[in-house]
Amino acid sequence: MQKKGKLELTWVGKYDEEKPVEPRILLEDPEKSYGDPDSENMLIHGDNLIALQALQQDFAGKIKCIYIDPPFNTGQAFENYDDNLEMSIWLNLMRKRLVLLHELLRDDGTIFVHIDDSYLPYLTLVMDEIFERKNRLYLITFKQGAATGHKAINPGCVTTTNFILIYSKNKDYWNPNRVFIKRGRDNRYGKFIVNATEDYHNWRFCTLMEAFASDQKVDVKGARKIAKQNPSLVDEFVESHAESVVRTARPDLKSVGKEIQNVVQESKGSPGEIFYLQRDNAPDMFFVNGERLLFYKDKMKVIDGQLTTAEPLTTLWDDILSNNLHNEGNVNFPKAKKPEHLIKRILELSTDESDWVLDSFLGSGTTAAVAHKMNRRWIGIEMGEQAYTHCKKRLDSVIDDTDTSGISKAVNWEGGGGYHFYELAPSLLVKNDKLPVYQINPTYTFEMLCEAICKIEGFKYKPQDVFHGHSSEKRFIHVTTEFVNAEYIRSLSQHLDEGQSLLIYATKIQSDMILPDNIEVKKIPKDLLDKCNFESEVR
């Protein structure tokens, strides 16, 4: 008998039973927050697993785009990252974070994960499991370098690329933007309509070089010489006369409709005559000698405010230069910084203004800087010191408009905006110095205690009356360090309306109480310890 199962990648520790990571509260550092105080942007310093857990309550299902560039586990000791992790540890690290990122992503959202070739197969299988294979969209090949330098002297192939895995949360709702990229002139367009402004029946054709020669007031031989010495002049001529530059293409009669087939046959029977086909829900067409006329103007798109030759975005991204990145953002991040134009393309494809963008491996702050310049709301998480030395420095410069690098010119960035800087709070419960028990962290204020318990229990922290938060209009929570007895509960119950219920967390509780059906009492720290891990290693 055939056994049921599923295709998956397994490794040591994948299915170890673990309590959820403690969802810490976020503590704003007003001295590090910068710019507009009404901004919603968030820069978080701390371990990204804990931070992602902390964001779940307020941001689950709200993030439109996630880009992460996790450690590639190359076996090298990077200055800013411990990138030398054993395989199973790396897979566990990634899986735990990807599960949380999946929860944060909107149903129509997109996640981009940057990875090298050695870990690409493993990451693909893990993401297939979490995001489902049917939601895998594309594998982008990103050219990050050239076959030069010390690598070029090694035998075999020179690695010049890495990859970006793209998944949707739900492909049925995925609705990307149309993106075009700049390309060089298409040399196949070699004909020119001399009198394109006249009625199409009277159009006359010459070669492109003949038209260029006329424009330069030289003969064709002289035009060819100019084109060889300065080809950009021909490019400029073509783009400025794009409505007159054309080429012909033979339609595949097996893949077009009957209407087009008829016009093609009619055109073949009348050599030299131009036929026009008007269509209601598609571009109009012109035919001559059985072939379609293609206009160069249809290859022109506005990119970064400039009308230029363009083509639709493909899965090969070889046009974004990764050299001279040391100057971008006015911060130095060797071997780990990504080009701002790379993130710009990702956000152009997957987001609109005001959408939420998240990067939980923020590094030098590129994703947040680009999202800020493109008027997206953003959340950046970085656990290293570069949260201060790189990310904050870079974002402050963006806000002050002293960063003119990267995409600043392309998007006409002029400064402004702001962000709130957060530190992860320490663990709510810590071990007692003298006894083998847990206690409330002595650094916690009562307000912090209430907020932390609300977050752990999934309540919205909102102190009002005797309550400290709510999970719905009918479910409330109350936290206290006082002794809770029957009288205490009777007093609280008077604040509840019909149909409402209450969860009480307390450090001291009367043991023999009979509770009403709509009131539940839990003890600190016992019931908190049963819910999640405190002071756990979360790498």
Coordinates of C-alpha atoms in Angstrom, one line a residue:
M1 CA 0.0 0.0 0.0
Q2 CA 1.3 3.5 -0.9
K3 CA 2.1 5.7 2.0
K4 CA 0.9 9.2 2.1
G5 CA 3.5 12.0 2.5
K6 CA 4.6 15.3 1.2
L7 CA 7.7 16.6 -0.6
E8 CA 9.8 18.6 1.8
L9 CA 13.3 19.4 3.0
T10 CA 14.1 18.1 6.5
W11 CA 17.0 18.8 8.8
V12 CA 18.1 18.4 12.4
G13 CA 15.9 20.4 14.7
K14 CA 13.2 21.3 12.2
Y15 CA 10.4 19.7 14.2
D16 CA 11.8 20.2 17.7
E17 CA 8.9 21.2 20.0
E18 CA 9.4 24.8 21.1
K19 CA 7.2 27.4 22.8
P20 CA 6.6 30.6 20.8
V21 CA 9.2 33.3 21.2
E22 CA 8.3 36.0 23.7
P23 CA 6.7 38.9 21.8
R24 CA 8.6 41.8 23.4
I25 CA 7.2 45.3 23.6
L26 CA 9.0 48.1 21.6
L27 CA 10.4 51.0 23.6
E28 CA 10.8 54.2 21.6
D29 CA 14.0 56.1 22.1
P30 CA 12.9 59.7 21.5
E31 CA 16.5 60.9 21.3
K32 CA 17.1 58.7 18.3
S33 CA 13.8 59.2 16.6
Y34 CA 14.2 61.7 13.9
G35 CA 12.2 64.1 11.7
D36 CA 8.4 64.4 11.5
P37 CA 6.9 63.0 14.8
D38 CA 3.7 62.1 13.0
S39 CA 5.6 59.7 10.7
E40 CA 4.6 56.0 11.0
N41 CA 8.0 54.7 9.9
M42 CA 9.8 52.4 12.3
L43 CA 13.5 51.7 12.8
I44 CA 13.9 48.8 15.3
H45 CA 17.2 47.7 16.9
G46 CA 17.2 44.2 18.1
D47 CA 17.0 40.5 17.1
N48 CA 14.7 40.2 14.1
L49 CA 13.0 37.0 15.3
I50 CA 11.8 38.7 18.5
A51 CA 11.0 42.0 16.6
L52 CA 8.9 40.1 14.0
Q53 CA 7.0 38.4 16.8
A54 CA 6.5 41.9 18.4
L55 CA 5.0 43.2 15.2
Q56 CA 2.5 40.5 14.7
Q57 CA -0.3 42.0 16.7
D58 CA -0.4 45.4 14.9
F59 CA 0.9 44.4 11.4
A60 CA -0.3 40.9 10.6
G61 CA -1.7 41.0 7.1
K62 CA -0.7 44.6 6.5
I63 CA 2.8 44.5 4.8
K64 CA 2.6 44.9 1.0
C65 CA 6.3 44.2 0.3
I66 CA 9.0 42.4 2.1
Y67 CA 12.6 42.4 0.9
I68 CA 15.3 40.5 2.9
D69 CA 18.9 39.9 2.1
P70 CA 19.8 37.4 4.8
P71 CA 23.3 36.1 5.5
F72 CA 24.3 33.8 2.7
N73 CA 26.2 31.5 5.0
T74 CA 29.3 31.7 2.9
G75 CA 31.7 30.5 5.5
Q76 CA 33.4 33.9 5.7
A77 CA 33.7 36.0 8.8
F78 CA 32.0 39.3 7.8
E79 CA 32.7 42.4 9.9
N80 CA 29.1 43.1 10.6
Y81 CA 27.6 39.6 10.6
D82 CA 28.4 36.1 11.8
D83 CA 27.9 34.5 8.4
N84 CA 29.5 31.1 9.3
L85 CA 26.5 29.0 10.4
E86 CA 26.1 25.3 10.2
M87 CA 23.5 24.3 7.6
S88 CA 20.7 23.1 10.0
I89 CA 21.1 26.2 12.2
W90 CA 20.8 28.4 9.1
L91 CA 17.7 26.6 7.9
N92 CA 16.1 26.9 11.3
L93 CA 17.0 30.6 11.4
M94 CA 15.4 31.2 8.1
R95 CA 12.3 29.0 8.6
K96 CA 11.3 30.6 11.9
R97 CA 11.6 34.1 10.4
L98 CA 9.9 33.2 7.1
V99 CA 6.9 31.8 9.0
L100 CA 6.5 35.2 10.8
L101 CA 7.1 37.1 7.6
H102 CA 4.3 35.1 5.9
E103 CA 1.9 36.2 8.7
L104 CA 2.8 39.8 8.3
L105 CA 2.4 39.9 4.5
R106 CA -0.8 41.2 2.9
D107 CA -2.9 38.7 0.9
D108 CA -1.9 40.7 -2.2
G109 CA 1.7 41.2 -1.0
T110 CA 5.0 40.1 -2.3
I111 CA 8.2 38.8 -0.6
F112 CA 11.7 39.1 -2.3
V113 CA 14.5 37.0 -0.8
H114 CA 18.1 37.7 -2.0
I115 CA 20.3 34.6 -2.0
D116 CA 23.4 33.1 -3.6
D117 CA 23.6 29.9 -5.7
S118 CA 24.8 27.6 -3.0
Y119 CA 21.8 28.1 -0.7
L120 CA 19.2 28.8 -3.4
P121 CA 17.9 25.2 -3.7
Y122 CA 17.4 24.8 0.0
L123 CA 15.8 28.2 0.4
T124 CA 13.4 27.4 -2.5
L125 CA 12.2 24.2 -0.8
V126 CA 11.7 26.0 2.5
M127 CA 9.7 28.8 0.9
D128 CA 7.7 26.4 -1.1
E129 CA 6.6 24.8 2.1
I130 CA 5.7 28.1 3.9
F131 CA 4.3 30.2 1.0
E132 CA 3.2 27.2 -1.1
R133 CA 4.7 26.3 -4.4
K134 CA 1.7 27.6 -6.3
N135 CA 2.6 31.1 -5.0
R136 CA 6.2 31.0 -6.3
L137 CA 6.3 33.8 -8.9
Y138 CA 9.8 34.2 -10.3
L139 CA 13.5 33.5 -9.9
I140 CA 15.4 36.7 -10.7
T141 CA 19.0 36.4 -11.9
F142 CA 20.8 39.6 -10.7
K143 CA 24.2 40.4 -12.2
Q144 CA 26.2 41.9 -9.4
G145 CA 29.6 42.0 -10.9
A146 CA 31.9 41.3 -13.9
A147 CA 34.5 38.7 -14.6
T148 CA 37.4 40.9 -13.4
G149 CA 39.7 41.0 -10.4
H150 CA 41.2 38.1 -8.5
K151 CA 38.2 35.8 -9.1
A152 CA 38.8 36.0 -12.9
I153 CA 42.2 34.1 -12.6
N154 CA 40.6 31.0 -11.1
P155 CA 39.8 28.0 -13.3
G156 CA 36.3 27.2 -14.2
C157 CA 33.4 29.7 -14.2
V158 CA 33.5 33.1 -12.6
T159 CA 30.5 33.8 -10.4
T160 CA 29.0 37.2 -11.4
T161 CA 25.4 36.7 -10.3
N162 CA 23.1 36.0 -7.4
F163 CA 19.4 35.5 -7.2
I164 CA 16.1 36.9 -5.9
L165 CA 13.3 34.5 -5.1
I166 CA 9.9 36.1 -5.4
Y167 CA 6.7 34.7 -3.8
S168 CA 3.2 36.1 -3.4
K169 CA 1.1 35.6 -0.3
N170 CA -1.8 34.6 -2.5
K171 CA -1.3 34.5 -6.2
D172 CA -5.0 34.9 -6.8
Y173 CA -4.8 38.4 -5.4
W174 CA -1.4 39.4 -6.7
N175 CA -1.6 42.4 -9.0
P176 CA 1.9 43.8 -9.8
N177 CA 2.7 47.1 -11.5
R178 CA 4.0 47.1 -15.1
V179 CA 7.7 47.9 -15.0
F180 CA 9.9 48.8 -18.0
I181 CA 13.7 49.1 -18.1
K182 CA 16.0 51.2 -20.2
R183 CA 17.6 49.5 -23.2
G184 CA 19.9 50.5 -26.0
R185 CA 18.5 51.3 -29.4
D186 CA 16.9 48.4 -31.2
N187 CA 18.8 48.1 -34.5
R188 CA 16.1 46.1 -36.2
Y189 CA 14.2 49.4 -36.8
G190 CA 15.9 50.4 -40.0
K191 CA 13.1 52.1 -42.0
F192 CA 11.8 55.6 -41.9
I193 CA 8.5 57.2 -43.0
V194 CA 9.4 60.4 -44.7
N195 CA 6.0 61.9 -44.5
A196 CA 4.5 60.3 -41.4
T197 CA 2.2 63.3 -40.7
E198 CA 0.3 62.8 -44.0
D199 CA -2.5 60.3 -44.7
Y200 CA -1.1 56.7 -44.4
H201 CA -2.1 56.0 -48.0
N202 CA 0.6 58.4 -49.1
W203 CA 3.4 57.3 -46.8
R204 CA 6.8 57.0 -48.4
F205 CA 9.7 55.0 -47.0
C206 CA 13.5 55.3 -47.0
T207 CA 16.2 53.7 -44.9
L208 CA 17.0 55.0 -41.4
M209 CA 20.5 56.0 -42.5
E210 CA 19.1 58.0 -45.4
A211 CA 16.9 59.9 -43.0
F212 CA 19.8 60.4 -40.6
A213 CA 21.9 61.7 -43.5
S214 CA 19.3 64.2 -44.4
D215 CA 19.0 65.4 -40.8
Q216 CA 22.8 65.8 -40.6
K217 CA 22.9 67.4 -44.1
V218 CA 25.5 64.9 -45.4
D219 CA 25.3 62.0 -47.9
V220 CA 24.8 58.5 -46.7
K221 CA 28.5 57.7 -46.7
G222 CA 29.1 60.7 -44.4
A223 CA 26.2 59.7 -42.2
R224 CA 27.7 56.2 -41.7
K225 CA 30.9 57.8 -40.7
I226 CA 29.2 60.0 -38.1
A227 CA 27.2 57.0 -36.8
K228 CA 30.4 55.1 -36.3
Q229 CA 32.3 57.9 -34.6
N230 CA 29.3 59.0 -32.4
P231 CA 26.6 56.4 -32.3
S232 CA 24.7 58.3 -29.7
L233 CA 23.7 60.8 -32.4
V234 CA 21.8 58.1 -34.2
D235 CA 20.2 57.0 -31.0
E236 CA 19.0 60.6 -30.3
F237 CA 17.7 60.9 -33.9
V238 CA 15.7 57.7 -33.6
E239 CA 14.2 58.6 -30.2
S240 CA 13.3 62.1 -31.3
H241 CA 11.6 60.8 -34.5
A242 CA 10.2 57.6 -33.0
E243 CA 6.8 58.1 -34.7
S244 CA 8.5 57.8 -38.1
V245 CA 11.1 55.0 -37.4
V246 CA 9.6 51.6 -38.2
R247 CA 10.4 48.0 -39.1
T248 CA 8.3 45.2 -40.5
A249 CA 7.4 41.9 -38.9
R250 CA 5.7 38.8 -40.4
P251 CA 2.7 37.9 -38.3
D252 CA 2.3 34.3 -37.2
L253 CA -1.1 33.6 -38.9
K254 CA -1.7 30.6 -36.6
S255 CA -1.7 32.7 -33.5
V256 CA -3.8 35.7 -34.7
G257 CA -7.5 36.2 -35.2
K258 CA -9.4 35.9 -38.4
E259 CA -9.6 39.6 -38.8
I260 CA -5.8 40.0 -38.9
Q261 CA -5.4 37.0 -41.2
N262 CA -7.8 38.6 -43.7
V263 CA -5.9 41.9 -43.7
V264 CA -2.6 40.1 -44.1
Q265 CA -3.8 38.2 -47.2
E266 CA -5.3 41.3 -48.7
S267 CA -2.0 43.2 -48.1
K268 CA -0.1 40.4 -49.9
G269 CA -2.3 40.8 -52.9
S270 CA -1.6 44.6 -53.2
P271 CA 2.2 45.1 -53.1
G272 CA 3.2 48.6 -51.8
E273 CA -0.2 49.5 -50.6
I274 CA -0.6 50.3 -46.9
F275 CA -3.6 48.7 -45.0
Y276 CA -5.0 50.0 -41.8
L277 CA -6.8 47.9 -39.2
Q278 CA -8.7 49.7 -36.4
R279 CA -9.4 47.7 -33.3
D280 CA -11.6 48.7 -30.3
N281 CA -9.8 47.1 -27.4
A282 CA -6.3 46.7 -28.8
P283 CA -3.7 48.9 -30.6
D284 CA -4.4 49.7 -34.2
M285 CA -2.3 48.0 -36.9
F286 CA -0.7 48.9 -40.3
F287 CA 0.3 46.4 -42.9
V288 CA 2.3 46.5 -46.1
N289 CA 3.3 43.6 -48.4
G290 CA 1.7 41.1 -45.9
E291 CA 3.9 42.3 -43.0
R292 CA 3.0 44.5 -40.0
L293 CA 4.6 47.9 -39.5
L294 CA 6.0 48.2 -36.0
F295 CA 6.7 51.8 -34.8
Y296 CA 9.7 52.7 -32.6
K297 CA 7.4 55.0 -30.6
D298 CA 5.8 51.9 -29.1
K299 CA 9.2 50.9 -27.6
M300 CA 9.5 54.3 -25.8
K301 CA 8.5 54.7 -22.2
V302 CA 9.0 57.3 -19.5
I303 CA 11.5 56.1 -17.0
D304 CA 12.6 58.3 -14.2
G305 CA 11.1 61.3 -15.9
Q306 CA 12.8 60.6 -19.2
L307 CA 11.3 59.3 -22.5
T308 CA 13.6 56.5 -23.6
T309 CA 13.9 53.2 -25.3
A310 CA 12.5 50.5 -23.0
E311 CA 11.4 46.9 -22.7
P312 CA 9.2 45.0 -20.2
L313 CA 11.0 43.8 -17.1
T314 CA 12.4 40.3 -17.5
T315 CA 13.8 37.8 -15.0
L316 CA 17.4 38.8 -15.9
W317 CA 18.4 42.0 -14.1
D318 CA 21.8 42.8 -15.7
D319 CA 21.3 46.6 -16.0
I320 CA 21.8 47.7 -12.4
L321 CA 25.4 48.4 -11.6
S322 CA 26.8 47.2 -8.2
N323 CA 30.0 49.1 -8.5
N324 CA 30.8 52.3 -6.6
L325 CA 28.3 51.4 -3.9
H326 CA 30.7 52.5 -1.2
N327 CA 29.4 56.1 -1.6
E328 CA 25.7 55.3 -1.6
G329 CA 23.9 56.6 1.5
N330 CA 27.2 58.0 2.9
V331 CA 27.9 54.7 4.7
N332 CA 30.4 52.0 4.0
F333 CA 29.2 48.4 4.2
P334 CA 31.7 46.2 2.3
K335 CA 30.4 43.1 0.5
A336 CA 26.9 43.5 1.9
K337 CA 25.4 46.7 0.5
K338 CA 22.8 46.4 -2.3
P339 CA 22.2 49.1 -4.9
E340 CA 19.3 51.6 -4.3
H341 CA 18.2 51.1 -7.8
L342 CA 17.7 47.4 -7.1
I343 CA 15.3 48.1 -4.3
K344 CA 13.6 50.8 -6.3
R345 CA 12.8 48.3 -9.0
I346 CA 11.4 45.9 -6.4
L347 CA 9.1 48.6 -4.9
E348 CA 8.0 49.8 -8.4
L349 CA 7.0 46.3 -9.2
S350 CA 5.2 45.4 -6.0
T351 CA 4.0 48.6 -4.2
D352 CA 2.3 52.0 -4.5
E353 CA 2.8 55.1 -2.4
S354 CA 1.9 54.7 1.3
D355 CA 2.1 50.9 1.2
W356 CA 4.1 49.2 4.0
V357 CA 7.5 47.9 3.2
L358 CA 9.5 45.7 5.6
D359 CA 13.2 44.6 5.7
S360 CA 14.1 42.5 8.7
F361 CA 17.8 42.2 7.7
L362 CA 18.2 45.9 7.2
G363 CA 22.0 45.9 7.1
S364 CA 23.1 49.4 6.0
G365 CA 19.6 50.7 5.6
T366 CA 19.2 50.6 1.8
T367 CA 15.6 49.3 1.8
A368 CA 14.4 51.9 4.3
A369 CA 16.2 54.7 2.5
V370 CA 14.7 53.8 -0.9
A371 CA 11.2 53.2 0.6
H372 CA 11.4 56.7 2.3
K373 CA 12.5 58.4 -1.0
M374 CA 9.6 56.7 -2.8
N375 CA 7.0 57.7 -0.2
R376 CA 6.3 54.2 1.1
R377 CA 5.9 53.6 4.8
W378 CA 8.6 51.3 6.1
I379 CA 9.8 49.1 9.0
G380 CA 13.4 48.2 9.2
I381 CA 14.9 45.8 11.7
E382 CA 18.6 45.5 12.4
M383 CA 20.2 43.7 15.4
G384 CA 23.8 44.9 14.9
E385 CA 25.5 48.1 15.9
Q386 CA 25.0 49.2 12.3
A387 CA 21.4 50.1 13.4
Y388 CA 23.2 53.2 14.9
T389 CA 26.3 53.5 12.8
H390 CA 24.7 52.9 9.4
C391 CA 20.9 52.8 9.3
K392 CA 20.2 55.8 11.5
K393 CA 23.0 57.8 10.0
R394 CA 21.8 57.1 6.5
L395 CA 18.1 57.7 7.2
D396 CA 18.8 61.0 9.0
S397 CA 20.7 62.1 5.9
V398 CA 17.8 61.1 3.6
I399 CA 15.4 63.2 5.8
D400 CA 17.8 66.2 5.8
D401 CA 18.2 65.9 2.0
T402 CA 22.0 65.7 2.4
D403 CA 22.0 62.3 0.7
T404 CA 22.0 62.9 -3.1
S405 CA 23.2 59.4 -4.0
G406 CA 21.4 56.4 -5.1
I407 CA 17.9 57.1 -6.5
S408 CA 17.6 60.6 -5.1
K409 CA 17.8 62.3 -8.6
A410 CA 15.6 59.7 -10.3
V411 CA 12.7 60.3 -7.9
N412 CA 13.4 64.0 -7.4
W413 CA 13.9 63.5 -3.6
E414 CA 14.0 66.8 -1.7
G415 CA 14.1 65.5 1.9
G416 CA 11.4 65.4 4.6
G417 CA 9.5 62.8 6.6
G418 CA 10.8 61.0 9.7
Y419 CA 10.8 57.8 11.7
H420 CA 10.5 56.4 15.2
F421 CA 13.5 54.6 16.7
Y422 CA 12.7 51.6 18.9
E423 CA 14.7 49.3 21.1
L424 CA 13.3 45.8 22.0
A425 CA 12.5 45.7 25.6
P426 CA 14.3 43.2 27.7
S427 CA 12.6 39.9 28.5
L428 CA 9.5 40.4 30.8
L429 CA 10.6 37.5 33.0
V430 CA 14.1 36.8 34.3
K431 CA 15.6 34.2 36.6
N432 CA 15.9 35.1 40.2
D433 CA 19.6 35.6 41.3
K434 CA 19.2 33.4 44.4
L435 CA 16.3 31.0 43.7
P436 CA 15.6 28.7 40.7
V437 CA 12.5 30.7 39.8
Y438 CA 11.4 33.4 37.3
Q439 CA 10.4 36.8 38.4
I440 CA 9.2 40.1 36.7
N441 CA 12.2 41.9 35.3
P442 CA 13.0 44.6 37.9
T443 CA 13.6 47.1 35.0
Y444 CA 10.0 46.9 34.0
T445 CA 7.6 49.7 35.1
F446 CA 4.0 48.7 35.8
E447 CA 2.9 50.2 32.5
M448 CA 5.5 48.1 30.7
L449 CA 4.3 45.0 32.6
C450 CA 0.7 45.6 31.4
E451 CA 1.7 46.3 27.8
A452 CA 3.9 43.2 27.7
I453 CA 1.2 40.9 29.1
C454 CA -1.3 42.3 26.6
K455 CA 1.0 41.6 23.8
I456 CA 1.7 38.0 25.0
E457 CA -2.0 37.3 25.3
G458 CA -2.9 39.0 22.0
F459 CA -4.8 42.0 23.5
K460 CA -4.5 45.6 22.3
Y461 CA -2.9 47.6 25.0
K462 CA -5.2 50.5 25.7
P463 CA -5.6 51.5 29.3
Q464 CA -9.2 52.6 30.0
D465 CA -11.1 52.6 33.3
V466 CA -10.0 49.5 35.2
F467 CA -9.0 47.7 32.0
H468 CA -5.5 47.6 30.4
G469 CA -6.5 46.4 27.0
H470 CA -9.0 44.5 24.9
S471 CA -9.1 41.8 22.2
S472 CA -12.6 42.6 21.0
E473 CA -15.5 44.8 22.1
K474 CA -16.5 42.2 24.6
R475 CA -13.2 40.8 25.9
F476 CA -11.0 42.8 28.3
I477 CA -7.8 42.3 30.3
H478 CA -6.8 43.6 33.7
V479 CA -3.2 43.3 35.2
T480 CA -2.4 43.8 38.9
T481 CA 0.4 43.2 41.4
E482 CA -2.1 43.4 44.3
F483 CA -3.7 40.4 46.0
V484 CA -6.8 39.2 44.0
N485 CA -9.6 37.8 46.1
A486 CA -13.3 37.5 45.7
E487 CA -14.0 41.1 46.7
Y488 CA -11.4 42.3 44.2
I489 CA -13.1 40.3 41.4
R490 CA -16.6 41.5 42.4
S491 CA -15.3 45.1 42.2
L492 CA -13.9 44.6 38.7
S493 CA -17.0 42.7 37.5
Q494 CA -19.2 45.8 38.1
H495 CA -17.3 47.5 35.2
L496 CA -18.4 44.8 32.7
D497 CA -21.6 45.1 30.7
E498 CA -23.7 42.1 29.7
G499 CA -22.0 39.7 27.4
Q500 CA -18.5 41.0 28.2
S501 CA -15.7 38.9 29.7
L502 CA -12.5 39.6 31.6
L503 CA -9.0 38.1 31.9
I504 CA -7.1 39.0 35.0
Y505 CA -3.3 38.6 35.5
A506 CA -2.1 38.8 39.0
T507 CA 1.0 38.0 41.1
K508 CA -1.0 36.9 44.2
I509 CA -4.4 35.1 44.0
Q510 CA -6.8 33.6 46.5
S511 CA -6.7 29.9 46.0
D512 CA -10.3 28.8 46.8
M513 CA -12.3 31.4 44.8
I514 CA -15.3 30.4 42.7
L515 CA -15.2 32.5 39.6
P516 CA -18.1 33.8 37.4
D517 CA -18.2 32.2 34.0
N518 CA -17.1 35.4 32.3
I519 CA -14.0 35.9 34.3
E520 CA -10.7 34.1 34.1
V521 CA -7.7 34.5 36.4
K522 CA -4.1 33.7 35.6
K523 CA -1.0 34.0 37.7
I524 CA 2.3 35.8 37.1
P525 CA 4.8 34.3 36.3
K526 CA 3.5 30.7 36.0
D527 CA 0.9 31.1 33.3
L528 CA 3.2 33.4 31.3
L529 CA 5.9 30.7 31.4
D530 CA 3.4 28.2 30.0
K531 CA 2.8 30.4 26.9
C532 CA 6.2 31.3 25.5
N533 CA 10.0 31.2 25.9
F534 CA 11.7 33.8 28.0
E535 CA 15.4 34.7 27.7
S536 CA 15.7 32.1 25.0
E537 CA 18.5 31.9 22.4
V538 CA 16.8 33.0 19.2
R539 CA 19.5 32.9 16.6

